[in-house]
Tab-separated table of C-alpha atoms in Angstrom:
chain	number	residue	atom	x	y	z
A	839	UNK	CA	145.993	107.397	113.181
A	840	UNK	CA	142.303	107.780	112.321
A	841	UNK	CA	140.481	110.841	113.614
A	842	UNK	CA	137.559	109.943	115.878
A	843	UNK	CA	134.034	111.169	115.191
A	844	UNK	CA	131.010	110.709	117.434
A	845	UNK	CA	127.674	110.565	115.573
A	846	UNK	CA	124.417	110.851	117.517
A	847	UNK	CA	121.400	109.509	115.659
A	848	UNK	CA	118.029	108.054	116.567
A	849	UNK	CA	117.531	106.112	113.323
A	850	UNK	CA	119.870	103.186	112.699
A	851	UNK	CA	119.379	99.658	111.334
A	852	UNK	CA	117.135	97.761	111.703
A	853	UNK	CA	115.128	100.973	111.282
A	854	UNK	CA	113.702	101.222	107.769
A	855	UNK	CA	112.795	104.221	105.677
A	856	UNK	CA	114.891	107.075	104.269
A	857	UNK	CA	115.979	108.567	107.608
A	858	UNK	CA	118.429	105.767	108.349
A	859	UNK	CA	120.129	105.737	104.954
A	860	UNK	CA	122.117	108.975	105.192
A	861	UNK	CA	124.447	108.163	108.081
A	862	UNK	CA	124.495	104.453	107.427
A	863	UNK	CA	126.110	105.301	104.081
A	864	UNK	CA	128.368	108.078	105.400
A	865	UNK	CA	129.799	105.706	108.004
A	866	UNK	CA	130.265	103.083	105.302
A	867	UNK	CA	132.793	105.316	103.519
A	868	UNK	CA	134.222	107.554	106.292
A	869	UNK	CA	136.950	105.029	107.278
A	870	UNK	CA	138.315	105.281	103.717
A	871	UNK	CA	138.915	108.980	104.356
A	872	UNK	CA	140.767	108.408	107.628
A	873	UNK	CA	137.965	108.669	110.189
A	874	UNK	CA	136.874	106.309	112.957
A	875	UNK	CA	133.075	106.621	113.406
A	876	UNK	CA	131.533	106.074	116.843
A	877	UNK	CA	127.735	105.928	116.535
A	878	UNK	CA	125.505	106.570	119.566
A	879	UNK	CA	121.981	105.135	119.248
A	880	UNK	CA	119.064	104.181	121.530
A	881	UNK	CA	119.109	100.632	122.841
A	882	UNK	CA	115.324	100.195	122.741
A	883	UNK	CA	113.964	102.572	120.059
A	884	UNK	CA	110.389	102.722	118.815
A	885	UNK	CA	110.835	102.486	115.049
A	886	UNK	CA	107.699	102.758	112.877
A	887	UNK	CA	109.285	100.710	110.061
A	888	UNK	CA	111.857	97.910	110.215
A	889	UNK	CA	114.207	96.733	107.464
A	890	UNK	CA	116.485	93.924	108.618
A	891	UNK	CA	118.329	93.927	105.281
A	892	UNK	CA	120.058	97.187	106.258
A	893	UNK	CA	121.815	95.573	109.230
A	894	UNK	CA	124.273	93.810	106.947
A	895	UNK	CA	125.281	97.175	105.440
A	896	UNK	CA	126.778	98.460	108.698
A	897	UNK	CA	130.526	98.921	108.290
A	898	UNK	CA	132.274	96.590	110.804
A	899	UNK	CA	134.732	99.430	111.526
A	900	UNK	CA	131.918	101.495	113.077
A	901	UNK	CA	131.847	101.431	116.882
A	902	UNK	CA	128.240	101.287	118.141
A	903	UNK	CA	127.283	102.700	121.553
A	904	UNK	CA	123.772	102.031	122.893
A	905	UNK	CA	121.909	103.501	125.838
A	906	UNK	CA	118.258	102.962	126.859
A	907	UNK	CA	115.677	105.549	125.912
A	908	UNK	CA	112.215	106.224	127.330
A	909	UNK	CA	109.667	107.600	124.895
A	910	UNK	CA	105.893	107.926	125.252
A	911	UNK	CA	104.829	106.506	121.875
A	912	UNK	CA	103.667	103.191	123.297
A	913	UNK	CA	101.260	105.098	125.553
A	914	UNK	CA	100.145	107.281	122.637
A	915	UNK	CA	99.428	104.280	120.441
A	916	UNK	CA	97.116	102.914	123.149
A	917	UNK	CA	95.062	106.111	122.855
A	918	UNK	CA	94.649	105.707	119.090
A	919	UNK	CA	96.308	103.499	116.451
A	920	UNK	CA	96.688	106.567	114.206
A	921	UNK	CA	99.504	107.753	116.447
A	922	UNK	CA	101.678	105.080	114.875
A	923	UNK	CA	101.203	106.821	111.530
A	924	UNK	CA	101.975	110.163	113.170
A	925	UNK	CA	105.214	108.728	114.533
A	926	UNK	CA	106.073	107.477	111.045
A	927	UNK	CA	105.630	110.950	109.579
A	928	UNK	CA	102.185	110.491	108.054
A	929	UNK	CA	100.107	113.568	108.766
A	930	UNK	CA	96.508	113.823	107.718
A	931	UNK	CA	94.887	117.224	107.454
A	932	UNK	CA	93.243	118.477	110.627
A	933	UNK	CA	89.771	118.064	109.112
A	934	UNK	CA	90.308	114.320	108.860
A	935	UNK	CA	91.679	113.808	112.349
A	936	UNK	CA	89.369	112.473	115.039
A	937	UNK	CA	89.130	114.006	118.496
A	938	UNK	CA	91.661	111.618	120.078
A	939	UNK	CA	94.112	112.133	117.228
A	940	UNK	CA	93.814	115.931	117.475
A	941	UNK	CA	94.399	115.689	121.213
A	942	UNK	CA	97.469	113.525	120.659
A	943	UNK	CA	98.867	115.984	118.090
A	944	UNK	CA	98.330	118.864	120.523
A	945	UNK	CA	100.073	117.005	123.353
A	946	UNK	CA	102.967	115.968	121.119
A	947	UNK	CA	103.572	119.525	119.857
A	948	UNK	CA	103.159	121.386	123.138
A	949	UNK	CA	104.316	119.018	125.875
A	950	UNK	CA	107.171	117.210	124.103
A	951	UNK	CA	109.471	119.967	122.850
A	952	UNK	CA	111.198	119.506	120.501
A	953	UNK	CA	109.837	115.958	120.198
A	954	UNK	CA	108.927	112.836	122.145
A	955	UNK	CA	112.587	111.723	122.390
A	956	UNK	CA	113.371	114.658	124.688
A	957	UNK	CA	113.737	112.332	127.693
A	958	UNK	CA	116.958	110.967	126.179
A	959	UNK	CA	118.678	114.366	126.199
A	960	UNK	CA	119.914	114.713	129.814
A	961	UNK	CA	121.043	111.091	130.356
A	962	UNK	CA	122.824	111.144	126.994
A	963	UNK	CA	124.708	114.342	127.829
A	964	UNK	CA	125.790	112.876	131.163
A	965	UNK	CA	127.015	109.638	129.591
A	966	UNK	CA	128.655	111.131	126.502
A	967	UNK	CA	130.569	113.820	128.395
A	968	UNK	CA	132.700	111.065	129.937
A	969	UNK	CA	132.764	109.022	126.727
A	970	UNK	CA	134.152	111.968	124.742
A	971	UNK	CA	136.953	112.520	127.246
A	972	UNK	CA	137.794	108.828	127.566
A	973	UNK	CA	137.949	108.196	123.807
A	974	UNK	CA	139.426	111.592	122.897
A	975	UNK	CA	136.637	112.508	120.477
A	976	UNK	CA	137.387	115.636	118.445
A	977	UNK	CA	134.290	115.958	116.270
A	978	UNK	CA	130.643	115.565	117.274
A	979	UNK	CA	127.887	115.136	114.670
A	980	UNK	CA	124.187	115.174	115.482
A	981	UNK	CA	121.549	114.348	112.879
A	982	UNK	CA	117.867	115.124	113.091
A	983	UNK	CA	114.980	114.805	113.096
A	984	UNK	CA	114.255	113.994	115.795
A	985	UNK	CA	115.712	117.379	116.718
A	986	UNK	CA	116.233	116.321	120.322
A	987	UNK	CA	119.472	114.813	118.954
A	988	UNK	CA	120.655	118.376	118.312
A	989	UNK	CA	119.867	119.339	121.899
A	990	UNK	CA	122.189	116.556	123.053
A	991	UNK	CA	124.829	118.147	120.829
A	992	UNK	CA	124.068	121.591	122.216
A	993	UNK	CA	124.523	120.355	125.794
A	994	UNK	CA	127.813	118.624	124.980
A	995	UNK	CA	129.139	121.677	123.139
A	996	UNK	CA	128.334	123.915	126.107
A	997	UNK	CA	130.281	121.578	128.410
A	998	UNK	CA	133.275	120.817	126.168
A	999	UNK	CA	133.394	124.229	124.450
A	1000	UNK	CA	136.314	124.623	121.998
A	1001	UNK	CA	137.685	121.169	122.793
A	1002	UNK	CA	134.813	119.723	120.784
A	1003	UNK	CA	133.742	120.796	117.292
A	1004	UNK	CA	130.067	120.224	116.558
A	1005	UNK	CA	128.348	119.590	113.223
A	1006	UNK	CA	124.524	119.712	113.240
A	1007	UNK	CA	123.109	117.783	110.278
A	1008	UNK	CA	119.493	118.650	109.421
A	1009	UNK	CA	117.973	115.937	107.235
A	1010	UNK	CA	114.783	118.001	107.433
A	1011	UNK	CA	114.256	121.542	108.698
A	1012	UNK	CA	112.821	122.155	112.173
A	1013	UNK	CA	110.167	124.885	112.193
A	1014	UNK	CA	110.129	125.221	108.391
A	1015	UNK	CA	109.001	121.635	107.849
A	1016	UNK	CA	105.672	121.490	106.019
A	1017	UNK	CA	103.755	119.734	108.824
A	1018	UNK	CA	104.923	122.179	111.528
A	1019	UNK	CA	101.655	124.086	111.156
A	1020	UNK	CA	99.773	120.832	111.855
A	1021	UNK	CA	101.177	120.567	115.387
A	1022	UNK	CA	98.535	122.879	116.911
A	1023	UNK	CA	101.143	124.828	118.877
A	1024	UNK	CA	100.336	127.495	121.412
A	1025	UNK	CA	102.160	130.817	121.079
A	1026	UNK	CA	104.419	129.837	123.973
A	1027	UNK	CA	105.299	126.459	122.439
A	1028	UNK	CA	105.926	127.947	119.009
A	1029	UNK	CA	108.289	130.483	120.597
A	1030	UNK	CA	110.119	127.706	122.467
A	1031	UNK	CA	110.635	125.626	119.308
A	1032	UNK	CA	112.019	128.637	117.442
A	1033	UNK	CA	114.303	129.656	120.306
A	1034	UNK	CA	115.818	126.167	120.515
A	1035	UNK	CA	116.212	125.972	116.740
A	1036	UNK	CA	118.007	129.331	116.633
A	1037	UNK	CA	120.281	128.368	119.519
A	1038	UNK	CA	121.347	125.175	117.759
A	1039	UNK	CA	121.935	127.044	114.502
A	1040	UNK	CA	124.061	129.723	116.140
A	1041	UNK	CA	126.057	127.417	118.431
A	1042	UNK	CA	127.038	124.618	116.027
A	1043	UNK	CA	130.404	125.068	114.350
A	1044	UNK	CA	128.907	123.799	111.101
A	1045	UNK	CA	125.302	123.243	110.050
A	1046	UNK	CA	124.654	120.804	107.194
A	1047	UNK	CA	121.548	121.083	105.042
A	1048	UNK	CA	120.309	118.513	102.540
A	1049	UNK	CA	118.921	121.101	100.117
A	1050	UNK	CA	119.904	124.440	98.620
A	1051	UNK	CA	116.837	126.257	99.934
A	1052	UNK	CA	117.356	124.918	103.462
A	1053	UNK	CA	120.912	126.257	103.350
A	1054	UNK	CA	119.584	129.755	102.657
A	1055	UNK	CA	116.980	129.457	105.415
A	1056	UNK	CA	119.535	128.236	107.984
A	1057	UNK	CA	121.794	131.182	107.174
A	1058	UNK	CA	118.866	133.526	107.814
A	1059	UNK	CA	118.456	131.918	111.250
A	1060	UNK	CA	122.033	132.892	112.113
A	1061	UNK	CA	123.984	129.718	111.343
A	1062	UNK	CA	127.588	130.884	110.902
A	1063	UNK	CA	128.778	128.132	108.567
A	1064	UNK	CA	126.254	126.204	106.459
A	1065	UNK	CA	127.242	123.481	104.001
A	1066	UNK	CA	124.795	121.736	101.673
A	1067	UNK	CA	125.429	118.004	101.297
A	1068	UNK	CA	122.467	116.323	99.663
A	1069	UNK	CA	121.438	112.717	100.045
A	1070	UNK	CA	122.538	110.301	97.347
A	1071	UNK	CA	122.611	106.786	95.962
A	1072	UNK	CA	124.995	103.914	96.566
A	1073	UNK	CA	126.589	101.210	94.450
A	1074	UNK	CA	123.799	98.680	95.011
A	1075	UNK	CA	121.536	100.634	92.627
A	1076	UNK	CA	122.086	98.977	89.244
A	1077	UNK	CA	120.484	99.867	85.940
A	1078	UNK	CA	118.239	97.180	84.443
A	1079	UNK	CA	117.969	97.724	80.690
A	1080	UNK	CA	114.918	95.800	79.544
A	1081	UNK	CA	111.427	96.685	78.445
A	1082	UNK	CA	108.670	96.256	81.019
A	1083	UNK	CA	105.535	94.262	80.243
A	1084	UNK	CA	103.390	97.307	81.033
A	1085	UNK	CA	104.072	101.047	80.798
A	1086	UNK	CA	104.645	101.389	84.533
A	1087	UNK	CA	104.548	104.546	86.639
A	1088	UNK	CA	105.818	103.722	90.142
A	1089	UNK	CA	105.787	105.522	93.454
A	1090	UNK	CA	108.302	104.022	95.898
A	1091	UNK	CA	108.165	105.112	99.550
A	1092	UNK	CA	105.669	106.685	101.922
A	1093	UNK	CA	102.871	108.822	100.464
A	1094	UNK	CA	100.725	110.774	102.897
A	1095	UNK	CA	97.588	112.830	102.260
A	1096	UNK	CA	99.371	116.187	102.305
A	1097	UNK	CA	101.418	115.124	99.255
A	1098	UNK	CA	98.524	113.665	97.298
A	1099	UNK	CA	98.980	114.560	93.578
A	1100	UNK	CA	95.293	114.966	92.772
A	1101	UNK	CA	95.989	116.576	89.397
A	1102	UNK	CA	98.027	113.540	88.308
A	1103	UNK	CA	95.148	111.199	89.143
A	1104	UNK	CA	92.837	113.438	87.087
A	1105	UNK	CA	95.216	113.366	84.116
A	1106	UNK	CA	95.606	109.585	84.323
A	1107	UNK	CA	91.839	109.110	84.577
A	1108	UNK	CA	91.384	111.228	81.470
A	1109	UNK	CA	94.024	109.299	79.526
A	1110	UNK	CA	92.586	105.929	80.569
A	1111	UNK	CA	89.049	106.912	79.617
A	1112	UNK	CA	89.937	108.575	76.285
A	1113	UNK	CA	92.876	106.528	75.001
A	1114	UNK	CA	92.199	102.767	74.771
A	1115	UNK	CA	95.808	101.979	73.807
A	1116	UNK	CA	97.179	103.815	76.852
A	1117	UNK	CA	94.544	102.177	79.047
A	1118	UNK	CA	95.438	98.658	77.885
A	1119	UNK	CA	99.161	99.078	78.614
A	1120	UNK	CA	99.288	101.373	81.669
A	1121	UNK	CA	100.100	100.307	85.235
A	1122	UNK	CA	100.307	102.478	88.381
A	1123	UNK	CA	102.465	100.774	91.010
A	1124	UNK	CA	102.850	101.676	94.694
A	1125	UNK	CA	105.711	100.293	96.780
A	1126	UNK	CA	105.534	101.400	100.405
A	1127	UNK	CA	102.977	102.784	102.822
A	1128	UNK	CA	100.241	104.798	101.135
A	1129	UNK	CA	97.694	106.926	102.969
A	1130	UNK	CA	94.309	105.222	103.303
A	1131	UNK	CA	92.561	108.352	102.056
A	1132	UNK	CA	94.592	108.268	98.814
A	1133	UNK	CA	93.906	104.567	98.316
A	1134	UNK	CA	90.188	105.161	98.909
A	1135	UNK	CA	90.217	107.953	96.348
A	1136	UNK	CA	91.917	105.793	93.714
A	1137	UNK	CA	89.738	102.775	94.453
A	1138	UNK	CA	86.708	104.895	93.580
A	1139	UNK	CA	88.197	106.005	90.265
A	1140	UNK	CA	88.835	104.498	86.831
A	1141	UNK	CA	92.491	104.031	87.883
A	1142	UNK	CA	91.528	101.209	90.255
A	1143	UNK	CA	91.911	98.409	87.688
A	1144	UNK	CA	95.300	99.753	86.565
A	1145	UNK	CA	96.750	99.933	90.080
A	1146	UNK	CA	99.072	97.551	91.922
A	1147	UNK	CA	99.690	98.184	95.622
A	1148	UNK	CA	102.667	96.049	96.687
A	1149	UNK	CA	103.132	97.509	100.175
A	1150	UNK	CA	106.344	97.959	102.138
A	1151	UNK	CA	109.439	96.137	100.859
A	1152	UNK	CA	113.045	96.023	101.995
A	1153	UNK	CA	115.459	98.571	100.579
A	1154	UNK	CA	116.945	96.083	98.115
A	1155	UNK	CA	113.529	94.865	96.952
A	1156	UNK	CA	112.367	98.473	96.528
A	1157	UNK	CA	115.304	99.187	94.213
A	1158	UNK	CA	114.341	96.144	92.137
A	1159	UNK	CA	110.834	97.574	91.771
A	1160	UNK	CA	112.301	100.922	90.666
A	1161	UNK	CA	114.226	99.084	87.961
A	1162	UNK	CA	111.046	97.310	86.855
A	1163	UNK	CA	109.405	100.640	86.056
A	1164	UNK	CA	109.413	103.160	83.216
A	1165	UNK	CA	108.634	106.335	85.122
A	1166	UNK	CA	109.294	107.050	88.794
A	1167	UNK	CA	106.989	109.402	90.650
A	1168	UNK	CA	108.012	111.882	93.330
A	1169	UNK	CA	105.632	114.333	95.024
A	1170	UNK	CA	106.012	117.220	97.418
A	1171	UNK	CA	103.755	119.308	99.640
A	1172	UNK	CA	101.706	121.822	97.718
A	1173	UNK	CA	103.124	124.981	99.266
A	1174	UNK	CA	105.991	127.414	98.756
A	1175	UNK	CA	107.640	126.447	102.064
A	1176	UNK	CA	108.374	122.930	100.852
A	1177	UNK	CA	110.357	123.829	97.729
A	1178	UNK	CA	113.593	122.999	99.600
A	1179	UNK	CA	112.558	119.400	100.343
A	1180	UNK	CA	114.585	116.879	98.334
A	1181	UNK	CA	113.262	113.407	99.219
A	1182	UNK	CA	116.044	110.862	99.653
A	1183	UNK	CA	114.491	108.500	97.132
A	1184	UNK	CA	115.105	111.029	94.351
A	1185	UNK	CA	118.766	110.018	94.251
A	1186	UNK	CA	118.056	106.306	94.029
A	1187	UNK	CA	115.592	107.173	91.284
A	1188	UNK	CA	118.436	109.017	89.523
A	1189	UNK	CA	120.753	106.018	89.841
A	1190	UNK	CA	118.355	103.713	87.984
A	1191	UNK	CA	118.484	105.895	84.877
A	1192	UNK	CA	114.677	105.761	84.659
A	1193	UNK	CA	112.656	108.861	83.811
A	1194	UNK	CA	111.397	110.854	86.796
A	1195	UNK	CA	108.060	112.631	87.102
A	1196	UNK	CA	108.059	115.230	89.884
A	1197	UNK	CA	105.134	117.222	91.275
A	1198	UNK	CA	105.533	120.094	93.710
A	1199	UNK	CA	105.912	123.863	94.113
A	1200	UNK	CA	107.412	126.112	91.470
A	1201	UNK	CA	111.232	126.555	91.475
A	1202	UNK	CA	111.703	123.533	93.744
A	1203	UNK	CA	115.183	122.183	94.497
A	1204	UNK	CA	114.071	118.872	92.982
A	1205	UNK	CA	113.416	120.694	89.715
A	1206	UNK	CA	116.945	122.132	89.794
A	1207	UNK	CA	118.475	118.665	90.155
A	1208	UNK	CA	116.296	117.141	87.421
A	1209	UNK	CA	117.260	119.934	85.024
A	1210	UNK	CA	120.943	119.682	85.935
A	1211	UNK	CA	121.044	115.918	85.373
A	1212	UNK	CA	118.487	115.868	82.515
A	1213	UNK	CA	116.722	113.045	84.333
A	1214	UNK	CA	113.071	114.001	84.262
A	1215	UNK	CA	110.454	116.712	84.421
A	1216	UNK	CA	108.977	118.754	87.274
A	1217	UNK	CA	105.396	120.062	87.242
A	1218	UNK	CA	103.322	122.185	89.568
A	1219	UNK	CA	100.155	120.609	90.946
A	1220	UNK	CA	97.931	122.486	88.487
A	1221	UNK	CA	99.825	122.024	85.204
A	1222	UNK	CA	97.277	119.748	83.535
A	1223	UNK	CA	98.014	120.001	79.808
A	1224	UNK	CA	101.816	119.834	79.999
A	1225	UNK	CA	101.626	116.880	82.361
A	1226	UNK	CA	99.353	115.022	79.956
A	1227	UNK	CA	101.716	115.716	77.052
A	1228	UNK	CA	104.682	114.485	79.068
A	1229	UNK	CA	102.972	111.210	79.963
A	1230	UNK	CA	101.959	110.563	76.369
A	1231	UNK	CA	105.498	111.299	75.180
A	1232	UNK	CA	106.924	108.824	77.717
A	1233	UNK	CA	104.323	106.267	76.664
A	1234	UNK	CA	105.447	106.643	73.035
A	1235	UNK	CA	109.055	106.043	74.114
A	1236	UNK	CA	107.960	102.843	75.844
A	1237	UNK	CA	106.059	101.643	72.769
A	1238	UNK	CA	109.133	102.260	70.623
A	1239	UNK	CA	111.381	100.400	73.069
A	1240	UNK	CA	113.559	103.424	73.902
A	1241	UNK	CA	115.296	102.101	77.040
A	1242	UNK	CA	116.919	104.305	79.679
A	1243	UNK	CA	120.729	104.448	79.588
A	1244	UNK	CA	123.344	105.328	82.255
A	1245	UNK	CA	123.580	109.041	83.032
A	1246	UNK	CA	127.091	110.200	83.928
A	1247	UNK	CA	125.720	113.527	85.158
A	1248	UNK	CA	124.350	111.701	88.226
A	1249	UNK	CA	127.763	110.574	89.520
A	1250	UNK	CA	128.218	113.582	91.832
A	1251	UNK	CA	125.373	112.183	93.938
A	1252	UNK	CA	127.070	108.853	94.659
A	1253	UNK	CA	127.378	108.289	98.419
A	1254	UNK	CA	131.168	108.003	98.223
A	1255	UNK	CA	131.469	111.365	96.468
A	1256	UNK	CA	129.182	112.947	99.069
A	1257	UNK	CA	131.236	111.393	101.873
A	1258	UNK	CA	134.287	113.063	100.369
A	1259	UNK	CA	132.413	116.376	100.641
A	1260	UNK	CA	131.687	115.563	104.283
A	1261	UNK	CA	135.340	114.635	104.851
A	1262	UNK	CA	136.442	117.978	103.434
A	1263	UNK	CA	134.021	119.762	105.766
A	1264	UNK	CA	135.381	117.883	108.778
A	1265	UNK	CA	138.962	118.520	107.661
A	1266	UNK	CA	138.333	122.271	107.515
A	1267	UNK	CA	137.131	122.157	111.128
A	1268	UNK	CA	140.270	120.310	112.213
A	1269	UNK	CA	142.387	122.929	110.471
A	1270	UNK	CA	140.618	125.740	112.338
A	1271	UNK	CA	141.058	123.864	115.591
A	1272	UNK	CA	144.821	123.524	114.987
A	1273	UNK	CA	145.089	127.213	114.075
A	1274	UNK	CA	143.298	128.224	117.268
């Protein structure tokens, strides 16, 4: 008989973007390990990005439960269209925000704690308390952000106590996220966020992080049992071994102002202006939503004529664009606090076998993975000369038709392997429950 698991998530197909991928893929493979996933989602969510292609990836063995949610984003978007970007995770620096946008950020951070989905917490606890008893659910998993999902888990754990084991999965950290300082919090609100975060950490039976640094930080907050299970890639990512028409550097995903790799643009501008051969063969490709300020910057530079901005594509189409590239770009926030961020797209980058160019803080978790898998190179935002040498070396490889080959060192990041790690974590909880 399959063990029953209840997963509470806000993001689920047809939601697009990286947030939906993690549990869509876990639930794809969990039945193979003897688990019956029940997934609780909002009936009428406000998703910033849609990707209908992901709907067909839902495992038919997954039982979906939907309940209505009320969230204030529709009202916020009437105040200013920029609130749609804020909802999608695009944060401009405070200097570039208008008065209405700054007001909206202040209201969001101080009046909607932990986030604007807070109004789903109480009705969800009331409904799921009965659902858990009726369906004899043993394991509860909440995944955030939004971190209000964890508060649903906290409420259910307090009611069901030892009869229910709770796993809190943090796809991103709560108060350690890079844009937390952009929320314009009062002292009282900041204290409230941190109190709730600590309570979740200390109450959950297991806390899952997606990076090694986050694991260390969660342990410092008092989490009693932290397991790191990174994101990964799935079987639909296939290697395409053929030379591209242009030496193509691609960024796939969302790129906001706070992760703008200015030094890279400077290096590329220098190479284009000084090296006619590089200039004639180079292409910079964007696939996804790119900050207007970054596009404006590039459109006023020598890079403009070498740039292709495709816009948002479905998950499958995005993978095709990765394959039709030579180098894949990943950037991080330019601060020490963000070294634990491992963007989900890194693993799909890895699966293609293409070279990866990473920019971010020193000693980042991304750098550790790239070194471990020998899949690319990580640079700080100010490493000008080494970055230029790396790009020229990769360009020479392209000229000489040195095509990427499969990398067996990446296999540990396949979604099925990661689901086995999750299964082992769940199994250990069941064992403790039996022993108690």
